[in-house]
Short mmCIF file of C-alpha atoms and ligand atoms in Angstrom, two decimals:
data_model
loop_
_atom_site.label_atom_id
_atom_site.label_comp_id
_atom_site.label_asym_id
_atom_site.label_seq_id
_atom_site.Cartn_x
_atom_site.Cartn_y
_atom_site.Cartn_z
CA MET A 1 13.51 4.13 -10.27
CA PRO A 2 12.17 3.07 -13.37
CA SER A 3 12.80 -0.66 -14.25
CA LEU A 4 11.55 -2.60 -16.91
CA LYS A 5 11.49 -5.68 -14.19
CA ARG A 6 9.25 -3.55 -11.88
CA ASN A 7 6.31 -1.63 -11.80
CA ALA A 8 6.01 0.91 -8.74
CA SER A 9 3.99 0.17 -5.79
CA SER A 10 0.83 -1.00 -5.47
CA VAL A 11 -0.94 -3.77 -3.62
CA LEU A 12 -4.19 -5.48 -4.43
CA LEU A 13 -6.09 -6.76 -1.52
CA GLU A 14 -8.91 -9.05 -2.25
CA ILE A 15 -11.79 -10.32 0.46
CA ASP A 16 -14.01 -12.20 -1.46
CA GLU A 17 -15.78 -9.73 -4.01
CA THR A 18 -14.49 -6.47 -1.92
CA LYS A 19 -11.24 -5.18 -3.94
CA ILE A 20 -9.13 -2.74 -1.94
CA LEU A 21 -6.24 -1.44 -3.55
CA ILE A 22 -3.32 -0.11 -1.46
CA ASP A 23 -1.11 2.51 -2.74
CA SER A 24 -1.17 3.43 -7.04
CA GLY A 25 2.37 4.13 -8.39
CA PRO A 26 2.61 4.75 -11.77
CA GLY A 27 1.58 2.24 -14.06
CA THR A 28 -1.09 0.66 -12.24
CA THR A 29 -4.11 0.83 -13.88
CA ARG A 30 -2.22 -1.03 -16.80
CA GLN A 31 -1.11 -3.99 -14.11
CA LEU A 32 -4.46 -4.22 -12.78
CA LEU A 33 -5.74 -4.94 -16.16
CA GLU A 34 -3.07 -7.45 -16.26
CA ALA A 35 -4.23 -8.58 -13.03
CA GLY A 36 -7.80 -9.05 -14.60
CA VAL A 37 -9.11 -6.12 -12.27
CA TYR A 38 -11.24 -2.84 -14.27
CA LEU A 39 -11.17 -0.12 -12.13
CA ASN A 40 -15.04 0.30 -11.15
CA GLN A 41 -14.64 -3.04 -9.70
CA LEU A 42 -12.43 -1.22 -6.91
CA ASN A 43 -14.10 -0.49 -3.70
CA HIS A 44 -11.35 1.10 -1.71
CA ILE A 45 -8.01 2.75 -2.01
CA PHE A 46 -5.72 3.42 1.01
CA TYR A 47 -2.76 5.25 0.73
CA SER A 48 0.18 5.34 2.92
CA HIS A 49 1.68 8.78 1.83
CA PHE A 50 2.14 10.76 -0.84
CA HIS A 51 5.15 9.99 -2.56
CA PRO A 52 4.66 10.06 -6.38
CA ASP A 53 5.71 6.28 -6.24
CA HIS A 54 3.03 5.45 -4.30
CA ILE A 55 0.17 7.77 -5.28
CA SER A 56 0.57 9.35 -8.45
CA GLU A 57 -1.48 6.84 -10.59
CA LEU A 58 -4.54 8.47 -8.15
CA ILE A 59 -5.17 10.88 -11.38
CA SER A 60 -5.20 8.32 -14.20
CA ILE A 61 -7.62 6.43 -11.81
CA LEU A 62 -10.04 9.09 -11.33
CA PHE A 63 -9.99 10.17 -14.93
CA ALA A 64 -10.49 6.76 -16.36
CA LEU A 65 -13.31 6.10 -14.12
CA LYS A 66 -14.90 9.66 -15.00
CA TYR A 67 -14.51 8.94 -18.96
CA SER A 68 -13.71 5.54 -19.85
CA GLY A 69 -17.54 4.46 -19.25
CA LEU A 70 -17.01 1.83 -16.92
CA LYS A 71 -20.11 1.79 -15.20
CA ARG A 72 -20.09 2.22 -11.05
CA ASP A 73 -22.74 1.35 -8.93
CA ASN A 74 -20.91 1.21 -5.81
CA PRO A 75 -18.74 4.34 -4.11
CA LEU A 76 -15.25 4.61 -4.21
CA TYR A 77 -13.98 4.92 -0.94
CA ILE A 78 -10.26 6.54 -0.53
CA THR A 79 -8.69 6.61 2.77
CA ALA A 80 -5.02 8.36 3.52
CA GLY A 81 -3.37 10.11 6.29
CA HIS A 82 -3.68 13.46 7.33
CA GLY A 83 -3.30 16.38 4.72
CA PHE A 84 -5.17 13.81 1.85
CA LEU A 85 -8.09 16.20 1.60
CA GLY A 86 -6.01 19.22 1.14
CA PHE A 87 -3.76 17.15 -1.28
CA TYR A 88 -6.99 16.63 -3.67
CA GLU A 89 -8.14 19.84 -3.26
CA ARG A 90 -4.82 20.99 -5.07
CA LEU A 91 -4.90 18.63 -7.38
CA LYS A 92 -8.43 19.72 -8.36
CA SER A 93 -6.70 23.09 -8.58
CA VAL A 94 -4.84 21.47 -11.50
CA PHE A 95 -7.19 19.08 -12.87
CA GLY A 96 -10.64 20.41 -12.11
CA HIS A 97 -13.77 18.30 -13.19
CA TRP A 98 -11.55 15.97 -14.88
CA ILE A 99 -10.86 14.46 -11.48
CA GLU A 100 -14.47 15.31 -9.73
CA LEU A 101 -16.42 12.20 -9.50
CA ASP A 102 -19.75 10.57 -7.76
CA LYS A 103 -19.94 8.59 -5.34
CA LEU A 104 -16.23 9.45 -4.34
CA ILE A 105 -15.78 9.22 -0.30
CA LEU A 106 -12.44 10.44 1.20
CA ASP A 107 -11.36 9.78 4.49
CA GLU A 108 -8.23 11.09 6.74
CA MET A 109 -6.96 8.82 9.23
CA ASN A 110 -4.77 9.90 12.45
CA THR A 111 -0.92 10.57 11.76
CA PHE A 112 0.02 11.16 15.42
CA THR A 113 -2.17 7.98 16.88
CA PRO A 114 -3.11 4.78 16.21
CA ASP A 115 -6.59 5.10 14.34
CA HIS A 116 -9.03 2.18 13.04
CA ARG A 117 -12.02 1.99 10.53
CA SER A 118 -14.76 -0.41 10.42
CA PHE A 119 -16.37 -1.87 6.82
CA ASP A 120 -18.46 -4.32 5.87
CA VAL A 121 -15.86 -7.25 5.13
CA PHE A 122 -12.78 -5.74 6.98
CA ASP A 123 -11.51 -3.39 9.57
CA VAL A 124 -8.43 -1.45 8.98
CA ASN A 125 -5.64 -0.27 11.64
CA SER A 126 -3.18 2.48 11.37
CA ILE A 127 -0.12 3.38 12.79
CA PRO A 128 2.11 6.76 11.87
CA THR A 129 5.24 5.74 10.39
CA ASN A 130 8.78 6.72 10.53
CA HIS A 131 8.97 8.13 6.69
CA ASN A 132 6.82 11.17 5.85
CA PRO A 133 4.13 13.40 8.49
CA GLU A 134 1.48 11.51 6.38
CA SER A 135 2.94 7.78 6.39
CA LEU A 136 0.75 5.29 7.86
CA SER A 137 0.89 1.27 8.65
CA TYR A 138 -2.05 -0.17 7.90
CA ARG A 139 -3.32 -3.39 9.37
CA PHE A 140 -6.34 -4.93 7.08
CA THR A 141 -8.60 -7.76 9.24
CA SER A 142 -11.54 -9.72 7.57
CA LYS A 143 -14.71 -10.52 9.36
CA ILE A 144 -13.22 -14.27 9.89
CA GLY A 145 -9.98 -13.10 11.01
CA ALA A 146 -7.29 -13.36 8.43
CA SER A 147 -4.79 -10.22 8.55
CA VAL A 148 -2.53 -8.64 6.17
CA VAL A 149 -0.38 -5.53 7.40
CA TYR A 150 1.21 -3.25 4.82
CA SER A 151 4.02 -1.45 6.41
CA GLY A 152 4.27 1.24 3.41
CA ASP A 153 7.55 3.11 3.21
CA THR A 154 9.30 3.28 6.95
CA ASP A 155 12.26 3.53 8.90
CA GLU A 156 12.90 1.45 11.78
CA CYS A 157 9.85 2.38 13.87
CA GLN A 158 8.99 0.70 17.30
CA GLN A 159 5.03 -0.04 16.46
CA LEU A 160 5.37 -1.47 13.51
CA SER A 161 5.82 -4.97 15.14
CA HIS A 162 3.00 -4.12 17.48
CA ILE A 163 0.86 -3.80 14.35
CA ALA A 164 1.93 -6.57 12.55
CA LYS A 165 1.94 -8.95 15.66
CA ASN A 166 0.58 -12.66 14.52
CA ALA A 167 -0.27 -10.86 11.01
CA ASP A 168 -1.08 -13.93 8.55
CA LEU A 169 0.78 -11.62 5.86
CA PHE A 170 3.17 -8.90 6.67
CA ILE A 171 3.92 -6.62 3.40
CA CYS A 172 7.16 -5.07 4.45
CA GLU A 173 9.15 -2.88 2.18
CA SER A 174 12.90 -3.54 2.25
CA ALA A 175 14.12 -0.74 -0.30
CA MET A 176 18.26 -0.88 -0.14
CA PRO A 177 20.53 -3.99 0.90
CA ASP A 178 22.48 -4.46 3.95
CA GLY A 179 24.94 -2.18 4.21
CA GLN A 180 23.59 0.53 2.07
CA LYS A 181 20.58 1.69 4.34
CA VAL A 182 19.14 4.85 3.73
CA ASP A 183 17.02 7.10 5.77
CA GLY A 184 13.68 6.50 5.50
CA HIS A 185 13.96 2.88 4.44
CA LEU A 186 14.39 -0.58 5.59
CA THR A 187 17.07 -3.11 4.95
CA PRO A 188 16.11 -6.98 4.15
CA SER A 189 17.53 -7.71 7.81
CA LEU A 190 15.80 -4.92 9.56
CA ALA A 191 12.73 -5.75 7.82
CA GLY A 192 13.21 -9.63 8.98
CA LYS A 193 13.59 -8.47 12.81
CA ILE A 194 10.36 -6.98 12.86
CA ALA A 195 8.45 -9.98 11.40
CA HIS A 196 10.26 -12.24 13.50
CA ASP A 197 9.27 -9.78 16.43
CA ALA A 198 6.08 -9.83 15.49
CA LYS A 199 5.85 -13.41 15.06
CA VAL A 200 4.07 -12.62 11.63
CA ALA A 201 3.21 -16.35 9.27
CA ASN A 202 4.58 -14.58 6.36
CA LEU A 203 6.86 -12.17 5.28
CA LEU A 204 6.36 -10.68 1.91
CA LEU A 205 9.41 -8.30 1.02
CA THR A 206 8.76 -5.36 -1.37
CA HIS A 207 9.91 -1.73 -2.74
CA PHE A 208 12.99 -3.11 -4.16
CA TYR A 209 15.46 -0.47 -5.21
CA PRO A 210 17.71 -1.47 -8.22
CA GLU A 211 21.04 -1.92 -5.84
CA CYS A 212 19.11 -5.02 -4.04
CA ASP A 213 19.22 -6.87 -7.75
CA THR A 214 22.95 -7.04 -7.18
CA VAL A 215 22.75 -8.86 -3.66
CA ASN A 216 20.99 -11.79 -2.15
CA ILE A 217 18.19 -10.06 -0.45
CA GLU A 218 16.67 -14.23 1.13
CA ASN A 219 20.37 -14.69 2.62
CA GLN A 220 20.28 -11.14 4.09
CA CYS A 221 16.97 -11.33 5.75
CA ARG A 222 17.56 -15.26 7.00
CA LYS A 223 20.00 -13.50 9.59
CA THR A 224 17.17 -12.20 11.42
CA TYR A 225 13.94 -14.29 10.19
CA SER A 226 13.60 -18.21 9.65
CA GLY A 227 9.79 -18.07 8.79
CA PRO A 228 7.79 -18.33 5.44
CA LEU A 229 9.54 -15.68 3.02
CA TRP A 230 8.64 -14.44 -0.36
CA LEU A 231 10.35 -11.39 -2.31
CA ALA A 232 7.59 -9.43 -4.41
CA GLN A 233 7.33 -9.90 -8.03
CA ASP A 234 5.00 -8.09 -10.39
CA LEU A 235 1.81 -9.92 -10.28
CA MET A 236 2.53 -12.32 -7.99
CA ARG A 237 -0.52 -13.82 -5.93
CA LEU A 238 -1.10 -14.93 -2.63
CA ALA A 239 -3.37 -16.12 -0.85
CA VAL A 240 -3.95 -15.90 3.31
ZN1 ZN B 301 8.29 7.23 0.22
ZN1 ZN B 302 8.45 4.80 -1.83
#
């Protein structure tokens, strides 16, 4: 929902110098600048799914990387679920060479079974989630063993507590308050239950619809989860 309080979905994960963007909803390029990050510093982008509130800034990112004059030395890896290569081809049928880049490496992860990729400073595991056919949750693990799990958008999903097991930080969607649940999304107490079952070290709730501003999200989450809890705000920084 358009909001002056919150930008759409995007998380920046930094492992030493490696910069990993997870989703890029509208407005993300400007928010990155607010966070002191230039687009040519990004090494990876992972997409949880293709809803516009998570992916629409991809067009602006590619366009800016091509024409802003920002010098790029490293390739940009963009990874998403099944259908992403076709999604990009269809974007090109509209925007053509404006969004074609050198050193762009696109990859699809399996959306039917758990999948895995290994990079120089981190590993990533994915599972399909209960939202869209291409929806994925990701677990990022640094070489020293620190782990961050990003739920993406999801309804209740049995595998989520497995991929989040003992995570140092679990970033979980909590779109609607308890009692107002909608299909395809979680509530604070449902997110808390997954975090409790997974025994995560820290839970960060995010993806709040405006209805969440009218209730006490923390209290609702506390019905099922007693560990360290954070409610996402734009430009919030957490160290793991
Ligand atoms: Zn969605
Ligand atoms: Zn969403």
